[in-house]
Amino acid sequence: MDIHQFLALPHQFRWGGVSGDDCMTFPASWALRCIGIDPAEDLRGTYRTRDEAHAIVESYGGELPFMDRHLAKIGARRVQHPETGDIGLIKAMTGEAAADQIETQIGAIRFGPLWACIHPAGIRATPAEFIAAWRLPA
């Protein structure tokens, strides 16, 4: 499956990564489609709210160590120059209303010069600064 086919699938935002994805399970679902291994397998269905998701991420020491640990166990390697299909931790603005928006770190998939991520309104591809990027094993 290529990135275009993956992004064209019907995606729903769901905390916990069951019957949909959140901002961290979305790139894990991409890894599952690409290499048949789900780096979020141990987490899916263990939380249902934003607060529960944040508590899990914080238990790993934050977003970067969380993603590093889960992606390393499937053989993904860190890269400095992300390409289409690579998984990244990006800086993004989140929040429904403009007044509620805050900068946060979320998981995304490189899509040309953009980063594709899931949002309650659906999939978005946007330019973003990446903090770290990983390439899936072939």
Coordinates of N, CA, C and O in Angstrom, one line a residue, residues 51-100:
D51 N -6.9 13.0 28.3 CA -6.1 12.9 29.5 C -5.5 11.6 29.7 O -4.3 11.5 30.2
E52 N -6.2 10.5 29.4 CA -5.5 9.2 29.6 C -4.4 9.0 28.6 O -3.4 8.4 28.9
A53 N -4.6 9.5 27.4 CA -3.5 9.4 26.3 C -2.3 10.2 26.8 O -1.2 9.7 26.7
H54 N -2.5 11.4 27.3 CA -1.4 12.2 27.8 C -0.7 11.6 28.9 O 0.6 11.6 29.0
A55 N -1.4 10.9 29.8 CA -0.8 10.2 31.0 C 0.1 9.1 30.5 O 1.2 8.9 31.1
I56 N -0.3 8.4 29.5 CA 0.5 7.3 29.0 C 1.8 7.8 28.4 O 2.9 7.4 28.6
V57 N 1.7 8.9 27.5 CA 2.8 9.5 26.9 C 3.8 10.0 28.0 O 5.0 9.8 27.9
E58 N 3.3 10.7 29.0 CA 4.1 11.2 30.1 C 4.8 10.1 30.9 O 5.9 10.3 31.4
S59 N 4.2 8.9 30.9 CA 4.8 7.8 31.7 C 6.1 7.3 31.0 O 6.9 6.7 31.6
Y60 N 6.2 7.7 29.7 CA 7.5 7.4 28.9 C 8.5 8.5 29.0 O 9.5 8.4 28.4
G61 N 8.1 9.6 29.6 CA 9.0 10.8 29.6 C 8.7 11.8 28.5 O 9.5 12.7 28.3
G62 N 7.5 11.7 27.9 CA 7.2 12.7 26.8 C 7.0 12.0 25.5 O 7.2 10.8 25.3
E63 N 6.7 12.9 24.5 CA 6.4 12.4 23.1 C 7.6 11.7 22.4 O 7.4 10.7 21.8
L64 N 8.7 12.3 22.5 CA 9.9 11.8 21.8 C 10.3 10.4 22.4 O 10.5 9.5 21.6
P65 N 10.5 10.3 23.7 CA 10.9 8.9 24.2 C 9.8 7.9 23.9 O 10.0 6.7 23.7
F66 N 8.5 8.4 24.0 CA 7.4 7.5 23.7 C 7.5 6.9 22.3 O 7.4 5.7 22.1
M67 N 7.7 7.8 21.3 CA 7.8 7.4 19.9 C 9.0 6.6 19.7 O 9.0 5.6 19.0
D68 N 10.2 7.1 20.2 CA 11.4 6.3 20.1 C 11.3 4.9 20.5 O 11.7 4.0 19.8
R69 N 10.7 4.7 21.7 CA 10.6 3.3 22.2 C 9.7 2.4 21.3 O 10.1 1.3 21.0
H70 N 8.6 3.0 20.9 CA 7.6 2.1 20.1 C 8.1 1.9 18.7 O 7.9 0.8 18.2
L71 N 8.8 2.8 18.1 CA 9.3 2.6 16.8 C 10.6 1.8 16.7 O 10.8 1.0 15.8
A72 N 11.4 1.9 17.7 CA 12.6 1.1 17.8 C 12.3 -0.4 17.9 O 12.9 -1.2 17.3
K73 N 11.2 -0.7 18.6 CA 10.9 -2.1 18.8 C 10.4 -2.8 17.5 O 10.3 -4.0 17.4
I74 N 10.0 -2.0 16.4 CA 9.7 -2.5 15.1 C 10.8 -2.4 14.1 O 10.6 -2.7 12.9
G75 N 11.9 -1.9 14.6 CA 13.1 -1.8 13.7 C 13.2 -0.5 12.9 O 14.0 -0.3 12.0
A76 N 12.3 0.5 13.2 CA 12.4 1.8 12.5 C 13.7 2.5 13.0 O 14.1 2.4 14.2
R77 N 14.3 3.3 12.1 CA 15.5 4.0 12.5 C 15.4 5.5 12.3 O 14.6 5.9 11.4
R78 N 16.0 6.3 13.1 CA 15.9 7.7 13.0 C 16.6 8.2 11.8 O 17.7 7.7 11.4
V79 N 16.0 9.2 11.1 CA 16.6 9.8 9.9 C 16.6 11.3 10.1 O 15.7 11.9 10.8
Q80 N 17.5 12.0 9.4 CA 17.6 13.5 9.5 C 16.9 14.1 8.4 O 16.5 15.3 8.5
H81 N 16.7 13.4 7.3 CA 16.0 14.0 6.1 C 14.8 13.1 5.7 O 15.0 12.2 4.9
P82 N 13.7 13.4 6.3 CA 12.5 12.6 6.1 C 12.0 12.6 4.7 O 12.1 13.6 4.0
E83 N 11.6 11.4 4.2 CA 11.0 11.2 2.9 C 9.6 10.8 3.0 O 9.1 10.3 4.1
T84 N 8.9 10.8 1.9 CA 7.5 10.4 1.9 C 7.4 9.0 2.5 O 8.2 8.1 2.2
G85 N 6.5 8.8 3.5 CA 6.3 7.5 4.1 C 7.0 7.4 5.5 O 6.6 6.5 6.3
D86 N 7.9 8.3 5.8 CA 8.5 8.3 7.1 C 7.6 8.8 8.1 O 6.7 9.6 7.9
I87 N 7.8 8.3 9.4 CA 7.0 8.7 10.5 C 7.7 9.8 11.2 O 8.9 9.8 11.4
G88 N 7.0 10.8 11.7 CA 7.6 11.9 12.3 C 6.8 12.4 13.6 O 5.7 12.1 13.7
L89 N 7.6 13.0 14.4 CA 7.0 13.8 15.6 C 7.1 15.2 15.2 O 8.2 15.7 14.9
I90 N 5.9 15.9 15.0 CA 5.9 17.3 14.5 C 5.3 18.2 15.6 O 4.7 17.8 16.5
K91 N 5.6 19.5 15.3 CA 5.0 20.5 16.1 C 3.7 21.0 15.4 O 3.8 21.2 14.2
A92 N 2.6 21.0 16.1 CA 1.3 21.4 15.4 C 0.5 22.2 16.4 O 0.6 22.0 17.6
M93 N -0.4 22.9 15.8 CA -1.4 23.7 16.6 C -2.7 22.8 16.7 O -3.1 22.2 15.7
T94 N -3.1 22.6 17.9 CA -4.3 21.8 18.1 C -5.4 22.7 18.9 O -5.0 23.6 19.6
G95 N -6.6 22.3 18.8 CA -7.7 23.0 19.5 C -8.8 23.3 18.4 O -8.5 23.5 17.3
E96 N -10.0 23.2 18.9 CA -11.2 23.3 18.0 C -11.3 24.8 17.5 O -11.3 25.1 16.3
A97 N -11.4 25.7 18.5 CA -11.5 27.1 18.1 C -10.2 27.8 18.1 O -9.2 27.4 18.8
A98 N -10.1 28.9 17.4 CA -8.8 29.6 17.3 C -8.3 30.1 18.7 O -7.1 30.0 18.9
A99 N -9.2 30.4 19.5 CA -8.8 30.9 20.9 C -8.3 29.7 21.7 O -7.6 30.0 22.7
D100 N -8.6 28.5 21.4 CA -8.2 27.3 22.2 C -7.0 26.7 21.6 O -6.5 25.7 22.2

